[in-house]
Tab-separated table of C-alpha atoms in Angstrom:
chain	number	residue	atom	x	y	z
A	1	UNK	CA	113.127	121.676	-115.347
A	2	UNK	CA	116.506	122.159	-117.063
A	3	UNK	CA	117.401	125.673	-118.555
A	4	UNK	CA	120.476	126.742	-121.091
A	5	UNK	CA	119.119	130.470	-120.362
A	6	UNK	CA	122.080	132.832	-119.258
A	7	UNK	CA	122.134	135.872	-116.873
A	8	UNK	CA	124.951	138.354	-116.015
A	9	UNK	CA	126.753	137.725	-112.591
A	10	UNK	CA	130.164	138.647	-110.662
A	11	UNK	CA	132.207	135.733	-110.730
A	12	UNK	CA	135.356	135.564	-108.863
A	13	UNK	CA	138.164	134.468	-110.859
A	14	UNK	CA	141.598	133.860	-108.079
A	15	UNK	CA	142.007	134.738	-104.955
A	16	UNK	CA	143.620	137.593	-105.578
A	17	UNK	CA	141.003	139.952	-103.872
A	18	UNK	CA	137.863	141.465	-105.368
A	19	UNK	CA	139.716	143.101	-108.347
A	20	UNK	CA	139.375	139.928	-110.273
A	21	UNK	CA	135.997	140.185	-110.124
A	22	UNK	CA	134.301	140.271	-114.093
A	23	UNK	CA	130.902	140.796	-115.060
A	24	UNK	CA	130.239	137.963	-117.272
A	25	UNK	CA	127.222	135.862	-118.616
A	26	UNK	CA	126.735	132.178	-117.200
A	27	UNK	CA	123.626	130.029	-117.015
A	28	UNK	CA	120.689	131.073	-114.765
A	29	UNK	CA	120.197	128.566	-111.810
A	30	UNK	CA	117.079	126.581	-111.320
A	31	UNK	CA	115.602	126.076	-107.629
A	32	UNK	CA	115.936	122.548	-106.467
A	33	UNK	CA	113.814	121.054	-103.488
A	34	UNK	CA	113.268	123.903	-101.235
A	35	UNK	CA	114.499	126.372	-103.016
A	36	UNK	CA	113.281	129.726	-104.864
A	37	UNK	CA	114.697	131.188	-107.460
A	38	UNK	CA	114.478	134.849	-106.807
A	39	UNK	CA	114.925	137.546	-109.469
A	40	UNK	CA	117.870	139.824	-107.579
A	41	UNK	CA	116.976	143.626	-107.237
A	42	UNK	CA	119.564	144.507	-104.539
A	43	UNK	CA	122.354	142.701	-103.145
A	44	UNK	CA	124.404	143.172	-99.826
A	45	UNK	CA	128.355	144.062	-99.921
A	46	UNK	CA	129.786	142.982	-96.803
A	47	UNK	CA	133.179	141.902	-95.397
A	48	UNK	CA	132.735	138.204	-95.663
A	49	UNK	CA	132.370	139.111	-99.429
A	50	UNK	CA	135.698	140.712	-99.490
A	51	UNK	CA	137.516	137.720	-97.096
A	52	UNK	CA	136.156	135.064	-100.017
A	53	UNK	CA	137.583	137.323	-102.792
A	54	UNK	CA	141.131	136.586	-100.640
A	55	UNK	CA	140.271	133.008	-100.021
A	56	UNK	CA	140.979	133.762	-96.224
A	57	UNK	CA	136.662	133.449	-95.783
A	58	UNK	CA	136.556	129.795	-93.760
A	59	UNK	CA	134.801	127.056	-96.067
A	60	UNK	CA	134.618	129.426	-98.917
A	61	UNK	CA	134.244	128.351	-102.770
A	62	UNK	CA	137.091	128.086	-104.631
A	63	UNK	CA	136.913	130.086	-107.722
A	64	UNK	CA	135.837	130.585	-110.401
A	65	UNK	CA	132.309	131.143	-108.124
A	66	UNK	CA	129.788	133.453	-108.453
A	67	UNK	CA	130.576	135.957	-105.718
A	68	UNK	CA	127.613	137.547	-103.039
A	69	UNK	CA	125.927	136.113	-99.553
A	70	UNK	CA	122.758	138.340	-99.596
A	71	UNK	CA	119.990	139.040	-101.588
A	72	UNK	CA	116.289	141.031	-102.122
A	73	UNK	CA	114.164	140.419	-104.651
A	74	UNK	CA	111.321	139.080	-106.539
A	75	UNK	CA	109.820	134.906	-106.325
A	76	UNK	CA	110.080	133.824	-110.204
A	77	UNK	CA	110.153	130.121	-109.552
A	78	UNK	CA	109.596	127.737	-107.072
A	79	UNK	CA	111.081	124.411	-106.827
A	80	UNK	CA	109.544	121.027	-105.476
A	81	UNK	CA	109.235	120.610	-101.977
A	82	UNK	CA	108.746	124.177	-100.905
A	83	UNK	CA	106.237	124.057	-98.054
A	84	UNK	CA	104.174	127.560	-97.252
A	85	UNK	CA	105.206	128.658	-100.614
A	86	UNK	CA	105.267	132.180	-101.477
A	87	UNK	CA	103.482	133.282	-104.947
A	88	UNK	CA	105.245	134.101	-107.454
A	89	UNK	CA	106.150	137.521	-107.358
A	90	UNK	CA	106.442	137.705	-103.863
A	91	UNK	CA	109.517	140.265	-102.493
A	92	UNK	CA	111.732	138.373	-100.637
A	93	UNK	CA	115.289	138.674	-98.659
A	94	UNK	CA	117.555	136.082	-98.140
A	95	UNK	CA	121.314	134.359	-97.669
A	96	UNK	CA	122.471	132.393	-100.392
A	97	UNK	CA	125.493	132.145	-102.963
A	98	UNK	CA	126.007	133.718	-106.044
A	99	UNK	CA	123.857	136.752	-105.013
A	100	UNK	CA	126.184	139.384	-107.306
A	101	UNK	CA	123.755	138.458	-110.235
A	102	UNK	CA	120.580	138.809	-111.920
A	103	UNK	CA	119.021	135.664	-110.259
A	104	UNK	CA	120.177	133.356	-107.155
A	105	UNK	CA	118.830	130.547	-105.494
A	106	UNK	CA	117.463	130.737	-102.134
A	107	UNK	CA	116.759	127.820	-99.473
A	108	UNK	CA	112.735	128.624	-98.558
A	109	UNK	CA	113.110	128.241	-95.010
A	110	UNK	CA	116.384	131.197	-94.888
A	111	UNK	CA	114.122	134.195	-96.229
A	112	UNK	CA	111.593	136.956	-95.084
A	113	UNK	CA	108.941	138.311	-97.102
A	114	UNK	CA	108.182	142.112	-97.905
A	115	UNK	CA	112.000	143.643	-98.900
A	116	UNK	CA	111.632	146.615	-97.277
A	117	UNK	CA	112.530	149.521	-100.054
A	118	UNK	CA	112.743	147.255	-102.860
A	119	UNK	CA	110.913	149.150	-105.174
A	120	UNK	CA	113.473	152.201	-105.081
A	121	UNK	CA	115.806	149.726	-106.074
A	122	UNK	CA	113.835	149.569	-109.326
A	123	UNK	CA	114.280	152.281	-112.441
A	124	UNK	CA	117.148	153.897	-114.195
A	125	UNK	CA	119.843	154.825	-112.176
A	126	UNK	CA	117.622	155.032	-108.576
A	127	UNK	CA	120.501	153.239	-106.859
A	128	UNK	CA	123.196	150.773	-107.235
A	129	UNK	CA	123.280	148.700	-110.370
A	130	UNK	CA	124.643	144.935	-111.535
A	131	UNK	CA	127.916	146.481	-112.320
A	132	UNK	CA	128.725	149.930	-110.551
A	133	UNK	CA	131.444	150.872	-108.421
A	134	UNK	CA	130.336	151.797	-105.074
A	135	UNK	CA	132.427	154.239	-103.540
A	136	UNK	CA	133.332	154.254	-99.912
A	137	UNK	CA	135.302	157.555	-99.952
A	138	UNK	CA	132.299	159.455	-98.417
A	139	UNK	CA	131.975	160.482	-94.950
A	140	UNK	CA	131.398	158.272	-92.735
A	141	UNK	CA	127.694	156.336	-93.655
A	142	UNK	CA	127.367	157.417	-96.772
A	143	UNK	CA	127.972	155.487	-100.000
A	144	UNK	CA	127.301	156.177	-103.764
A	145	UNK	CA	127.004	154.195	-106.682
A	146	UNK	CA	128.879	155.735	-110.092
């Protein structure tokens, strides 16, 4: 099933490091065989993330790609072929590109059930948002989102 609906997502524009990153709307993804599509309520920030933004992250996309590795969040949709399927609704973590958005596809058999802490990554302003800045000028282990 086919979709022209749009959702917000990072995408990567050069490689010219994650300042060319832009928040910008492009069509929502649709699971193929296999696949979930998962409704994104957190999303991991690691260094392979910042490598791809300088192209110097091996077999990396070339841009313009929607940027992120890892995802939690919430089973909307569940493509063909999915064996042991999850219901829908079902909090899930997983690896998978284009996590840095509102929805990303993940392969069924690369995911865990029960995202621990999801739910605090629910509400206004409990956490990091689609969008923030995260700051990494705290001591040492501590973040926050502004």
């Amino acid at each position: 099933m086919e979709t022209n609906e749009t959702m917000r997502a990072l995408v990567q524009q050069s490689h010219h490091g994650p300042g060319d990153l832009i928040l910008t709307d492009v069509r929502r993804p649709e699971p193929g065989p296999g696949e979930y599509l998962v409704r994104v309520g957190a999303a991991g920030v690691n260094f392979a993330d910042v490598m791809q933004t300088h192209g110097s992250y091996g077999g990396g996309p070339k841009p313009p790609y929607a940027a992120g590795f890892e995802a939690a969040g919430e089973i909307v949709r569940v493509g063909p072929e999915v064996e042991h399927t999850f219901p829908i609704g079902t909090h899930v973590i997983g690896a998978g590109p284009g996590a840095f958005a509102e929805y990303v596809v993940l392969p069924a058999g690369r995911r865990a059930s029960g995202a621990v802490g999801l739910e605090r990554c629910r509400g206004p302003r409990s956490g990091a948002e689609l969008g923030d800045r995260v700051s990494s000028t705290e001591a040492p282990g501590r973040t926050r989102a502004r």
